[in-house]
Amino acid sequence: MSSSTALPDFDSLSNLFIQIGALGSPSELHGTLCGFLTAGRRWSTDDWLKQSAQLLDIDVPESAQSKTALAQLYDVTLRQLEEGVFEFTLIVPDDDYAVAQRSQALGSWCYGFLHGYGMGGGQVDENLDEDARESIQDLSRFTQLSDMALEEQESDEADLMELLEYVRVVAIMLFTACNQQEQPVNPNRTLH
């Protein structure tokens, strides 16, 4: 994959989706990608373009702009997950959108994450610690956010911000738990 520095934002991906006739949400696609990567799987550029086209119910993008944006989404997302909590960003609408729209997008992101985690063969079993299993259950509950009627109240705004931060941290925790690299053992190393 190519290396890019900035994660596409919700609005730019929404505009791209409109241009290419995509069905689906930038939040759900990003969640699916994050879940798949969390399960320990990776796609080649061509496979990612095919998979994203399938998820968006479109033909494989042929324009350079579409390919670049989707490749950038993949590359930066993987890099952010690998770098950890301070770098990782969820693709959801910003504060200019109503709380209800943002909570719906967060619910879509969580749905996508669980879908991608399952696609990648991620398991919810004894290989995950109890905190990780509970976090996956929380994400499952958060998929229902799209059905909640939130209003523009300060308490709803604060609650949504807490949920966004919680989901962000959970995604990194799960990625770390499922993508631990075994350290090679050096038989010549001695402890003093």
mmCIF file with all atom_site columns, C-alpha atoms in Angstrom:
data_model
loop_
_atom_site.group_PDB
_atom_site.id
_atom_site.type_symbol
_atom_site.label_atom_id
_atom_site.label_alt_id
_atom_site.label_comp_id
_atom_site.label_asym_id
_atom_site.label_entity_id
_atom_site.label_seq_id
_atom_site.pdbx_PDB_ins_code
_atom_site.Cartn_x
_atom_site.Cartn_y
_atom_site.Cartn_z
_atom_site.occupancy
_atom_site.B_iso_or_equiv
_atom_site.pdbx_formal_charge
_atom_site.auth_seq_id
_atom_site.auth_comp_id
_atom_site.auth_asym_id
_atom_site.auth_atom_id
_atom_site.pdbx_PDB_model_num
ATOM 1   C CA . MET A 1 1   ? 0.000   0.000   0.000   1.00 0.00 ? 1   MET A CA 1
ATOM 2   C CA . SER A 1 2   ? 1.101   3.558   -0.493  1.00 0.00 ? 2   SER A CA 1
ATOM 3   C CA . SER A 1 3   ? 2.067   5.737   2.407   1.00 0.00 ? 3   SER A CA 1
ATOM 4   C CA . SER A 1 4   ? -0.032  8.830   3.163   1.00 0.00 ? 4   SER A CA 1
ATOM 5   C CA . THR A 1 5   ? -0.124  11.049  6.176   1.00 0.00 ? 5   THR A CA 1
ATOM 6   C CA . ALA A 1 6   ? -3.712  12.190  6.701   1.00 0.00 ? 6   ALA A CA 1
ATOM 7   C CA . LEU A 1 7   ? -6.793  10.120  7.411   1.00 0.00 ? 7   LEU A CA 1
ATOM 8   C CA . PRO A 1 8   ? -9.647  11.158  5.108   1.00 0.00 ? 8   PRO A CA 1
ATOM 9   C CA . ASP A 1 9   ? -12.395 12.806  7.115   1.00 0.00 ? 9   ASP A CA 1
ATOM 10  C CA . PHE A 1 10  ? -16.093 11.945  7.188   1.00 0.00 ? 10  PHE A CA 1
ATOM 11  C CA . ASP A 1 11  ? -17.139 14.750  4.820   1.00 0.00 ? 11  ASP A CA 1
ATOM 12  C CA . SER A 1 12  ? -14.511 14.032  2.161   1.00 0.00 ? 12  SER A CA 1
ATOM 13  C CA . LEU A 1 13  ? -15.390 10.327  2.196   1.00 0.00 ? 13  LEU A CA 1
ATOM 14  C CA . SER A 1 14  ? -19.114 11.147  2.076   1.00 0.00 ? 14  SER A CA 1
ATOM 15  C CA . ASN A 1 15  ? -18.518 13.323  -0.986  1.00 0.00 ? 15  ASN A CA 1
ATOM 16  C CA . LEU A 1 16  ? -16.475 10.570  -2.611  1.00 0.00 ? 16  LEU A CA 1
ATOM 17  C CA . PHE A 1 17  ? -19.203 8.025   -1.883  1.00 0.00 ? 17  PHE A CA 1
ATOM 18  C CA . ILE A 1 18  ? -21.754 10.285  -3.585  1.00 0.00 ? 18  ILE A CA 1
ATOM 19  C CA . GLN A 1 19  ? -19.486 10.680  -6.637  1.00 0.00 ? 19  GLN A CA 1
ATOM 20  C CA . ILE A 1 20  ? -18.994 6.942   -7.051  1.00 0.00 ? 20  ILE A CA 1
ATOM 21  C CA . GLY A 1 21  ? -22.601 6.012   -6.229  1.00 0.00 ? 21  GLY A CA 1
ATOM 22  C CA . ALA A 1 22  ? -21.686 4.120   -3.089  1.00 0.00 ? 22  ALA A CA 1
ATOM 23  C CA . LEU A 1 23  ? -24.247 2.856   -0.662  1.00 0.00 ? 23  LEU A CA 1
ATOM 24  C CA . GLY A 1 24  ? -23.031 2.921   2.876   1.00 0.00 ? 24  GLY A CA 1
ATOM 25  C CA . SER A 1 25  ? -21.520 5.108   5.476   1.00 0.00 ? 25  SER A CA 1
ATOM 26  C CA . PRO A 1 26  ? -17.902 6.260   5.797   1.00 0.00 ? 26  PRO A CA 1
ATOM 27  C CA . SER A 1 27  ? -18.190 5.403   9.497   1.00 0.00 ? 27  SER A CA 1
ATOM 28  C CA . GLU A 1 28  ? -19.323 1.850   8.827   1.00 0.00 ? 28  GLU A CA 1
ATOM 29  C CA . LEU A 1 29  ? -16.622 1.275   6.194   1.00 0.00 ? 29  LEU A CA 1
ATOM 30  C CA . HIS A 1 30  ? -13.936 2.585   8.554   1.00 0.00 ? 30  HIS A CA 1
ATOM 31  C CA . GLY A 1 31  ? -15.292 0.461   11.389  1.00 0.00 ? 31  GLY A CA 1
ATOM 32  C CA . THR A 1 32  ? -15.227 -2.618  9.145   1.00 0.00 ? 32  THR A CA 1
ATOM 33  C CA . LEU A 1 33  ? -11.644 -1.917  8.154   1.00 0.00 ? 33  LEU A CA 1
ATOM 34  C CA . CYS A 1 34  ? -10.618 -1.418  11.801  1.00 0.00 ? 34  CYS A CA 1
ATOM 35  C CA . GLY A 1 35  ? -12.327 -4.636  12.873  1.00 0.00 ? 35  GLY A CA 1
ATOM 36  C CA . PHE A 1 36  ? -10.660 -6.644  10.108  1.00 0.00 ? 36  PHE A CA 1
ATOM 37  C CA . LEU A 1 37  ? -7.233  -5.237  10.971  1.00 0.00 ? 37  LEU A CA 1
ATOM 38  C CA . THR A 1 38  ? -7.885  -5.848  14.664  1.00 0.00 ? 38  THR A CA 1
ATOM 39  C CA . ALA A 1 39  ? -8.566  -9.517  13.932  1.00 0.00 ? 39  ALA A CA 1
ATOM 40  C CA . GLY A 1 40  ? -4.976  -9.669  12.686  1.00 0.00 ? 40  GLY A CA 1
ATOM 41  C CA . ARG A 1 41  ? -5.695  -9.768  8.982   1.00 0.00 ? 41  ARG A CA 1
ATOM 42  C CA . ARG A 1 42  ? -4.373  -7.547  6.187   1.00 0.00 ? 42  ARG A CA 1
ATOM 43  C CA . TRP A 1 43  ? -5.411  -6.876  2.584   1.00 0.00 ? 43  TRP A CA 1
ATOM 44  C CA . SER A 1 44  ? -3.274  -6.098  -0.448  1.00 0.00 ? 44  SER A CA 1
ATOM 45  C CA . THR A 1 45  ? -4.205  -2.859  -2.232  1.00 0.00 ? 45  THR A CA 1
ATOM 46  C CA . ASP A 1 46  ? -6.181  -4.722  -4.907  1.00 0.00 ? 46  ASP A CA 1
ATOM 47  C CA . ASP A 1 47  ? -7.970  -6.892  -2.359  1.00 0.00 ? 47  ASP A CA 1
ATOM 48  C CA . TRP A 1 48  ? -8.862  -3.838  -0.248  1.00 0.00 ? 48  TRP A CA 1
ATOM 49  C CA . LEU A 1 49  ? -10.266 -2.027  -3.293  1.00 0.00 ? 49  LEU A CA 1
ATOM 50  C CA . LYS A 1 50  ? -12.346 -5.097  -4.188  1.00 0.00 ? 50  LYS A CA 1
ATOM 51  C CA . GLN A 1 51  ? -13.542 -5.552  -0.609  1.00 0.00 ? 51  GLN A CA 1
ATOM 52  C CA . SER A 1 52  ? -14.437 -1.891  -0.125  1.00 0.00 ? 52  SER A CA 1
ATOM 53  C CA . ALA A 1 53  ? -16.324 -1.928  -3.448  1.00 0.00 ? 53  ALA A CA 1
ATOM 54  C CA . GLN A 1 54  ? -18.280 -4.955  -2.276  1.00 0.00 ? 54  GLN A CA 1
ATOM 55  C CA . LEU A 1 55  ? -19.039 -3.304  1.072   1.00 0.00 ? 55  LEU A CA 1
ATOM 56  C CA . LEU A 1 56  ? -20.176 -0.123  -0.695  1.00 0.00 ? 56  LEU A CA 1
ATOM 57  C CA . ASP A 1 57  ? -22.181 -2.029  -3.347  1.00 0.00 ? 57  ASP A CA 1
ATOM 58  C CA . ILE A 1 58  ? -20.268 -0.508  -6.266  1.00 0.00 ? 58  ILE A CA 1
ATOM 59  C CA . ASP A 1 59  ? -17.930 -1.690  -9.017  1.00 0.00 ? 59  ASP A CA 1
ATOM 60  C CA . VAL A 1 60  ? -14.257 -1.632  -8.115  1.00 0.00 ? 60  VAL A CA 1
ATOM 61  C CA . PRO A 1 61  ? -13.259 2.041   -8.310  1.00 0.00 ? 61  PRO A CA 1
ATOM 62  C CA . GLU A 1 62  ? -11.304 2.889   -11.424 1.00 0.00 ? 62  GLU A CA 1
ATOM 63  C CA . SER A 1 63  ? -10.626 6.589   -10.960 1.00 0.00 ? 63  SER A CA 1
ATOM 64  C CA . ALA A 1 64  ? -7.276  7.573   -9.510  1.00 0.00 ? 64  ALA A CA 1
ATOM 65  C CA . GLN A 1 65  ? -9.028  9.797   -6.952  1.00 0.00 ? 65  GLN A CA 1
ATOM 66  C CA . SER A 1 66  ? -11.163 6.936   -5.622  1.00 0.00 ? 66  SER A CA 1
ATOM 67  C CA . LYS A 1 67  ? -8.272  4.480   -5.511  1.00 0.00 ? 67  LYS A CA 1
ATOM 68  C CA . THR A 1 68  ? -6.036  7.005   -3.770  1.00 0.00 ? 68  THR A CA 1
ATOM 69  C CA . ALA A 1 69  ? -8.650  7.926   -1.167  1.00 0.00 ? 69  ALA A CA 1
ATOM 70  C CA . LEU A 1 70  ? -9.430  4.293   -0.338  1.00 0.00 ? 70  LEU A CA 1
ATOM 71  C CA . ALA A 1 71  ? -5.745  3.302   -0.238  1.00 0.00 ? 71  ALA A CA 1
ATOM 72  C CA . GLN A 1 72  ? -5.065  6.288   2.014   1.00 0.00 ? 72  GLN A CA 1
ATOM 73  C CA . LEU A 1 73  ? -7.924  5.221   4.282   1.00 0.00 ? 73  LEU A CA 1
ATOM 74  C CA . TYR A 1 74  ? -6.369  1.769   4.615   1.00 0.00 ? 74  TYR A CA 1
ATOM 75  C CA . ASP A 1 75  ? -2.770  2.915   5.053   1.00 0.00 ? 75  ASP A CA 1
ATOM 76  C CA . VAL A 1 76  ? -3.414  5.630   7.604   1.00 0.00 ? 76  VAL A CA 1
ATOM 77  C CA . THR A 1 77  ? -5.879  3.520   9.578   1.00 0.00 ? 77  THR A CA 1
ATOM 78  C CA . LEU A 1 78  ? -3.372  0.676   9.892   1.00 0.00 ? 78  LEU A CA 1
ATOM 79  C CA . ARG A 1 79  ? -0.602  3.071   10.863  1.00 0.00 ? 79  ARG A CA 1
ATOM 80  C CA . GLN A 1 80  ? -2.789  4.769   13.486  1.00 0.00 ? 80  GLN A CA 1
ATOM 81  C CA . LEU A 1 81  ? -3.814  1.447   14.993  1.00 0.00 ? 81  LEU A CA 1
ATOM 82  C CA . GLU A 1 82  ? -0.201  0.335   15.157  1.00 0.00 ? 82  GLU A CA 1
ATOM 83  C CA . GLU A 1 83  ? 0.933   3.603   16.725  1.00 0.00 ? 83  GLU A CA 1
ATOM 84  C CA . GLY A 1 84  ? -1.709  3.504   19.420  1.00 0.00 ? 84  GLY A CA 1
ATOM 85  C CA . VAL A 1 85  ? -4.225  5.531   21.295  1.00 0.00 ? 85  VAL A CA 1
ATOM 86  C CA . PHE A 1 86  ? -2.918  9.049   20.711  1.00 0.00 ? 86  PHE A CA 1
ATOM 87  C CA . GLU A 1 87  ? -2.864  8.699   16.935  1.00 0.00 ? 87  GLU A CA 1
ATOM 88  C CA . PHE A 1 88  ? -6.040  6.711   16.308  1.00 0.00 ? 88  PHE A CA 1
ATOM 89  C CA . THR A 1 89  ? -9.117  8.562   15.048  1.00 0.00 ? 89  THR A CA 1
ATOM 90  C CA . LEU A 1 90  ? -12.634 7.306   14.325  1.00 0.00 ? 90  LEU A CA 1
ATOM 91  C CA . ILE A 1 91  ? -14.230 8.467   11.101  1.00 0.00 ? 91  ILE A CA 1
ATOM 92  C CA . VAL A 1 92  ? -17.460 9.993   12.325  1.00 0.00 ? 92  VAL A CA 1
ATOM 93  C CA . PRO A 1 93  ? -19.064 13.367  11.622  1.00 0.00 ? 93  PRO A CA 1
ATOM 94  C CA . ASP A 1 94  ? -17.536 16.332  13.431  1.00 0.00 ? 94  ASP A CA 1
ATOM 95  C CA . ASP A 1 95  ? -19.164 18.701  15.921  1.00 0.00 ? 95  ASP A CA 1
ATOM 96  C CA . ASP A 1 96  ? -20.949 20.618  13.130  1.00 0.00 ? 96  ASP A CA 1
ATOM 97  C CA . TYR A 1 97  ? -23.415 17.731  12.851  1.00 0.00 ? 97  TYR A CA 1
ATOM 98  C CA . ALA A 1 98  ? -26.323 17.143  15.221  1.00 0.00 ? 98  ALA A CA 1
ATOM 99  C CA . VAL A 1 99  ? -25.761 14.835  18.187  1.00 0.00 ? 99  VAL A CA 1
ATOM 100 C CA . ALA A 1 100 ? -28.296 12.375  16.752  1.00 0.00 ? 100 ALA A CA 1
ATOM 101 C CA . GLN A 1 101 ? -26.392 12.145  13.438  1.00 0.00 ? 101 GLN A CA 1
ATOM 102 C CA . ARG A 1 102 ? -23.074 11.683  15.227  1.00 0.00 ? 102 ARG A CA 1
ATOM 103 C CA . SER A 1 103 ? -24.458 9.018   17.553  1.00 0.00 ? 103 SER A CA 1
ATOM 104 C CA . GLN A 1 104 ? -25.957 7.183   14.573  1.00 0.00 ? 104 GLN A CA 1
ATOM 105 C CA . ALA A 1 105 ? -22.565 7.275   12.840  1.00 0.00 ? 105 ALA A CA 1
ATOM 106 C CA . LEU A 1 106 ? -20.890 5.920   15.986  1.00 0.00 ? 106 LEU A CA 1
ATOM 107 C CA . GLY A 1 107 ? -23.425 3.086   16.040  1.00 0.00 ? 107 GLY A CA 1
ATOM 108 C CA . SER A 1 108 ? -22.615 2.389   12.374  1.00 0.00 ? 108 SER A CA 1
ATOM 109 C CA . TRP A 1 109 ? -18.885 2.439   13.143  1.00 0.00 ? 109 TRP A CA 1
ATOM 110 C CA . CYS A 1 110 ? -19.377 -0.117  15.931  1.00 0.00 ? 110 CYS A CA 1
ATOM 111 C CA . TYR A 1 111 ? -21.520 -2.302  13.670  1.00 0.00 ? 111 TYR A CA 1
ATOM 112 C CA . GLY A 1 112 ? -18.839 -2.145  10.989  1.00 0.00 ? 112 GLY A CA 1
ATOM 113 C CA . PHE A 1 113 ? -16.114 -2.967  13.508  1.00 0.00 ? 113 PHE A CA 1
ATOM 114 C CA . LEU A 1 114 ? -17.899 -6.099  14.674  1.00 0.00 ? 114 LEU A CA 1
ATOM 115 C CA . HIS A 1 115 ? -18.600 -7.111  11.064  1.00 0.00 ? 115 HIS A CA 1
ATOM 116 C CA . GLY A 1 116 ? -14.959 -6.621  10.069  1.00 0.00 ? 116 GLY A CA 1
ATOM 117 C CA . TYR A 1 117 ? -13.711 -8.414  13.179  1.00 0.00 ? 117 TYR A CA 1
ATOM 118 C CA . GLY A 1 118 ? -15.869 -11.398 12.271  1.00 0.00 ? 118 GLY A CA 1
ATOM 119 C CA . MET A 1 119 ? -14.785 -11.271 8.609   1.00 0.00 ? 119 MET A CA 1
ATOM 120 C CA . GLY A 1 120 ? -11.186 -11.367 9.768   1.00 0.00 ? 120 GLY A CA 1
ATOM 121 C CA . GLY A 1 121 ? -11.796 -14.430 11.892  1.00 0.00 ? 121 GLY A CA 1
ATOM 122 C CA . GLY A 1 122 ? -11.676 -12.571 15.198  1.00 0.00 ? 122 GLY A CA 1
ATOM 123 C CA . GLN A 1 123 ? -12.860 -14.659 18.109  1.00 0.00 ? 123 GLN A CA 1
ATOM 124 C CA . VAL A 1 124 ? -14.519 -13.828 21.387  1.00 0.00 ? 124 VAL A CA 1
ATOM 125 C CA . ASP A 1 125 ? -13.179 -16.702 23.439  1.00 0.00 ? 125 ASP A CA 1
ATOM 126 C CA . GLU A 1 126 ? -10.772 -17.537 26.237  1.00 0.00 ? 126 GLU A CA 1
ATOM 127 C CA . ASN A 1 127 ? -7.856  -16.261 24.133  1.00 0.00 ? 127 ASN A CA 1
ATOM 128 C CA . LEU A 1 128 ? -9.103  -12.756 24.903  1.00 0.00 ? 128 LEU A CA 1
ATOM 129 C CA . ASP A 1 129 ? -9.008  -11.501 28.452  1.00 0.00 ? 129 ASP A CA 1
ATOM 130 C CA . GLU A 1 130 ? -12.224 -10.615 30.241  1.00 0.00 ? 130 GLU A CA 1
ATOM 131 C CA . ASP A 1 131 ? -11.834 -6.860  29.605  1.00 0.00 ? 131 ASP A CA 1
ATOM 132 C CA . ALA A 1 132 ? -11.498 -7.455  25.868  1.00 0.00 ? 132 ALA A CA 1
ATOM 133 C CA . ARG A 1 133 ? -14.563 -9.726  25.788  1.00 0.00 ? 133 ARG A CA 1
ATOM 134 C CA . GLU A 1 134 ? -16.594 -7.157  27.742  1.00 0.00 ? 134 GLU A CA 1
ATOM 135 C CA . SER A 1 135 ? -15.424 -4.405  25.386  1.00 0.00 ? 135 SER A CA 1
ATOM 136 C CA . ILE A 1 136 ? -16.686 -6.367  22.389  1.00 0.00 ? 136 ILE A CA 1
ATOM 137 C CA . GLN A 1 137 ? -20.041 -6.754  24.162  1.00 0.00 ? 137 GLN A CA 1
ATOM 138 C CA . ASP A 1 138 ? -20.082 -2.975  24.739  1.00 0.00 ? 138 ASP A CA 1
ATOM 139 C CA . LEU A 1 139 ? -19.465 -2.348  21.031  1.00 0.00 ? 139 LEU A CA 1
ATOM 140 C CA . SER A 1 140 ? -22.354 -4.675  20.268  1.00 0.00 ? 140 SER A CA 1
ATOM 141 C CA . ARG A 1 141 ? -24.627 -2.628  22.526  1.00 0.00 ? 141 ARG A CA 1
ATOM 142 C CA . PHE A 1 142 ? -23.420 0.604   20.908  1.00 0.00 ? 142 PHE A CA 1
ATOM 143 C CA . THR A 1 143 ? -24.682 -0.558  17.505  1.00 0.00 ? 143 THR A CA 1
ATOM 144 C CA . GLN A 1 144 ? -28.100 0.388   18.879  1.00 0.00 ? 144 GLN A CA 1
ATOM 145 C CA . LEU A 1 145 ? -27.106 4.066   19.069  1.00 0.00 ? 145 LEU A CA 1
ATOM 146 C CA . SER A 1 146 ? -28.666 4.582   15.663  1.00 0.00 ? 146 SER A CA 1
ATOM 147 C CA . ASP A 1 147 ? -32.054 3.767   17.191  1.00 0.00 ? 147 ASP A CA 1
ATOM 148 C CA . MET A 1 148 ? -31.745 6.232   20.075  1.00 0.00 ? 148 MET A CA 1
ATOM 149 C CA . ALA A 1 149 ? -33.351 9.634   19.886  1.00 0.00 ? 149 ALA A CA 1
ATOM 150 C CA . LEU A 1 150 ? -30.798 12.065  21.238  1.00 0.00 ? 150 LEU A CA 1
ATOM 151 C CA . GLU A 1 151 ? -31.432 15.755  21.466  1.00 0.00 ? 151 GLU A CA 1
ATOM 152 C CA . GLU A 1 152 ? -29.091 18.711  21.406  1.00 0.00 ? 152 GLU A CA 1
ATOM 153 C CA . GLN A 1 153 ? -28.592 18.874  25.141  1.00 0.00 ? 153 GLN A CA 1
ATOM 154 C CA . GLU A 1 154 ? -25.267 19.406  26.844  1.00 0.00 ? 154 GLU A CA 1
ATOM 155 C CA . SER A 1 155 ? -25.622 16.113  28.708  1.00 0.00 ? 155 SER A CA 1
ATOM 156 C CA . ASP A 1 156 ? -26.170 14.211  25.432  1.00 0.00 ? 156 ASP A CA 1
ATOM 157 C CA . GLU A 1 157 ? -23.152 15.963  23.895  1.00 0.00 ? 157 GLU A CA 1
ATOM 158 C CA . ALA A 1 158 ? -20.991 15.049  26.887  1.00 0.00 ? 158 ALA A CA 1
ATOM 159 C CA . ASP A 1 159 ? -22.274 11.452  26.863  1.00 0.00 ? 159 ASP A CA 1
ATOM 160 C CA . LEU A 1 160 ? -21.507 11.128  23.153  1.00 0.00 ? 160 LEU A CA 1
ATOM 161 C CA . MET A 1 161 ? -17.997 12.498  23.628  1.00 0.00 ? 161 MET A CA 1
ATOM 162 C CA . GLU A 1 162 ? -17.382 9.939   26.393  1.00 0.00 ? 162 GLU A CA 1
ATOM 163 C CA . LEU A 1 163 ? -18.662 7.128   24.166  1.00 0.00 ? 163 LEU A CA 1
ATOM 164 C CA . LEU A 1 164 ? -16.472 8.247   21.265  1.00 0.00 ? 164 LEU A CA 1
ATOM 165 C CA . GLU A 1 165 ? -13.399 8.254   23.492  1.00 0.00 ? 165 GLU A CA 1
ATOM 166 C CA . TYR A 1 166 ? -14.309 4.904   25.004  1.00 0.00 ? 166 TYR A CA 1
ATOM 167 C CA . VAL A 1 167 ? -14.759 3.285   21.566  1.00 0.00 ? 167 VAL A CA 1
ATOM 168 C CA . ARG A 1 168 ? -11.476 4.767   20.371  1.00 0.00 ? 168 ARG A CA 1
ATOM 169 C CA . VAL A 1 169 ? -9.586  3.336   23.352  1.00 0.00 ? 169 VAL A CA 1
ATOM 170 C CA . VAL A 1 170 ? -11.370 -0.030  23.059  1.00 0.00 ? 170 VAL A CA 1
ATOM 171 C CA . ALA A 1 171 ? -10.392 -0.310  19.392  1.00 0.00 ? 171 ALA A CA 1
ATOM 172 C CA . ILE A 1 172 ? -6.724  0.231   20.249  1.00 0.00 ? 172 ILE A CA 1
ATOM 173 C CA . MET A 1 173 ? -6.895  -2.166  23.212  1.00 0.00 ? 173 MET A CA 1
ATOM 174 C CA . LEU A 1 174 ? -8.448  -4.892  21.053  1.00 0.00 ? 174 LEU A CA 1
ATOM 175 C CA . PHE A 1 175 ? -5.992  -4.265  18.204  1.00 0.00 ? 175 PHE A CA 1
ATOM 176 C CA . THR A 1 176 ? -3.087  -4.567  20.615  1.00 0.00 ? 176 THR A CA 1
ATOM 177 C CA . ALA A 1 177 ? -4.501  -7.713  22.233  1.00 0.00 ? 177 ALA A CA 1
ATOM 178 C CA . CYS A 1 178 ? -5.103  -9.424  18.890  1.00 0.00 ? 178 CYS A CA 1
ATOM 179 C CA . ASN A 1 179 ? -1.940  -8.275  17.102  1.00 0.00 ? 179 ASN A CA 1
ATOM 180 C CA . GLN A 1 180 ? 0.769   -9.020  19.616  1.00 0.00 ? 180 GLN A CA 1
ATOM 181 C CA . GLN A 1 181 ? 3.953   -10.033 17.886  1.00 0.00 ? 181 GLN A CA 1
ATOM 182 C CA . GLU A 1 182 ? 5.831   -12.840 19.561  1.00 0.00 ? 182 GLU A CA 1
ATOM 183 C CA . GLN A 1 183 ? 9.283   -11.621 20.554  1.00 0.00 ? 183 GLN A CA 1
ATOM 184 C CA . PRO A 1 184 ? 12.053  -13.857 19.236  1.00 0.00 ? 184 PRO A CA 1
ATOM 185 C CA . VAL A 1 185 ? 13.922  -15.670 21.964  1.00 0.00 ? 185 VAL A CA 1
ATOM 186 C CA . ASN A 1 186 ? 17.666  -15.104 22.019  1.00 0.00 ? 186 ASN A CA 1
ATOM 187 C CA . PRO A 1 187 ? 19.206  -18.299 23.471  1.00 0.00 ? 187 PRO A CA 1
ATOM 188 C CA . ASN A 1 188 ? 22.555  -16.526 24.000  1.00 0.00 ? 188 ASN A CA 1
ATOM 189 C CA . ARG A 1 189 ? 21.080  -13.803 26.195  1.00 0.00 ? 189 ARG A CA 1
ATOM 190 C CA . THR A 1 190 ? 21.837  -14.073 29.868  1.00 0.00 ? 190 THR A CA 1
ATOM 191 C CA . LEU A 1 191 ? 20.187  -12.267 32.733  1.00 0.00 ? 191 LEU A CA 1
ATOM 192 C CA . HIS A 1 192 ? 22.411  -10.686 35.377  1.00 0.00 ? 192 HIS A CA 1
#
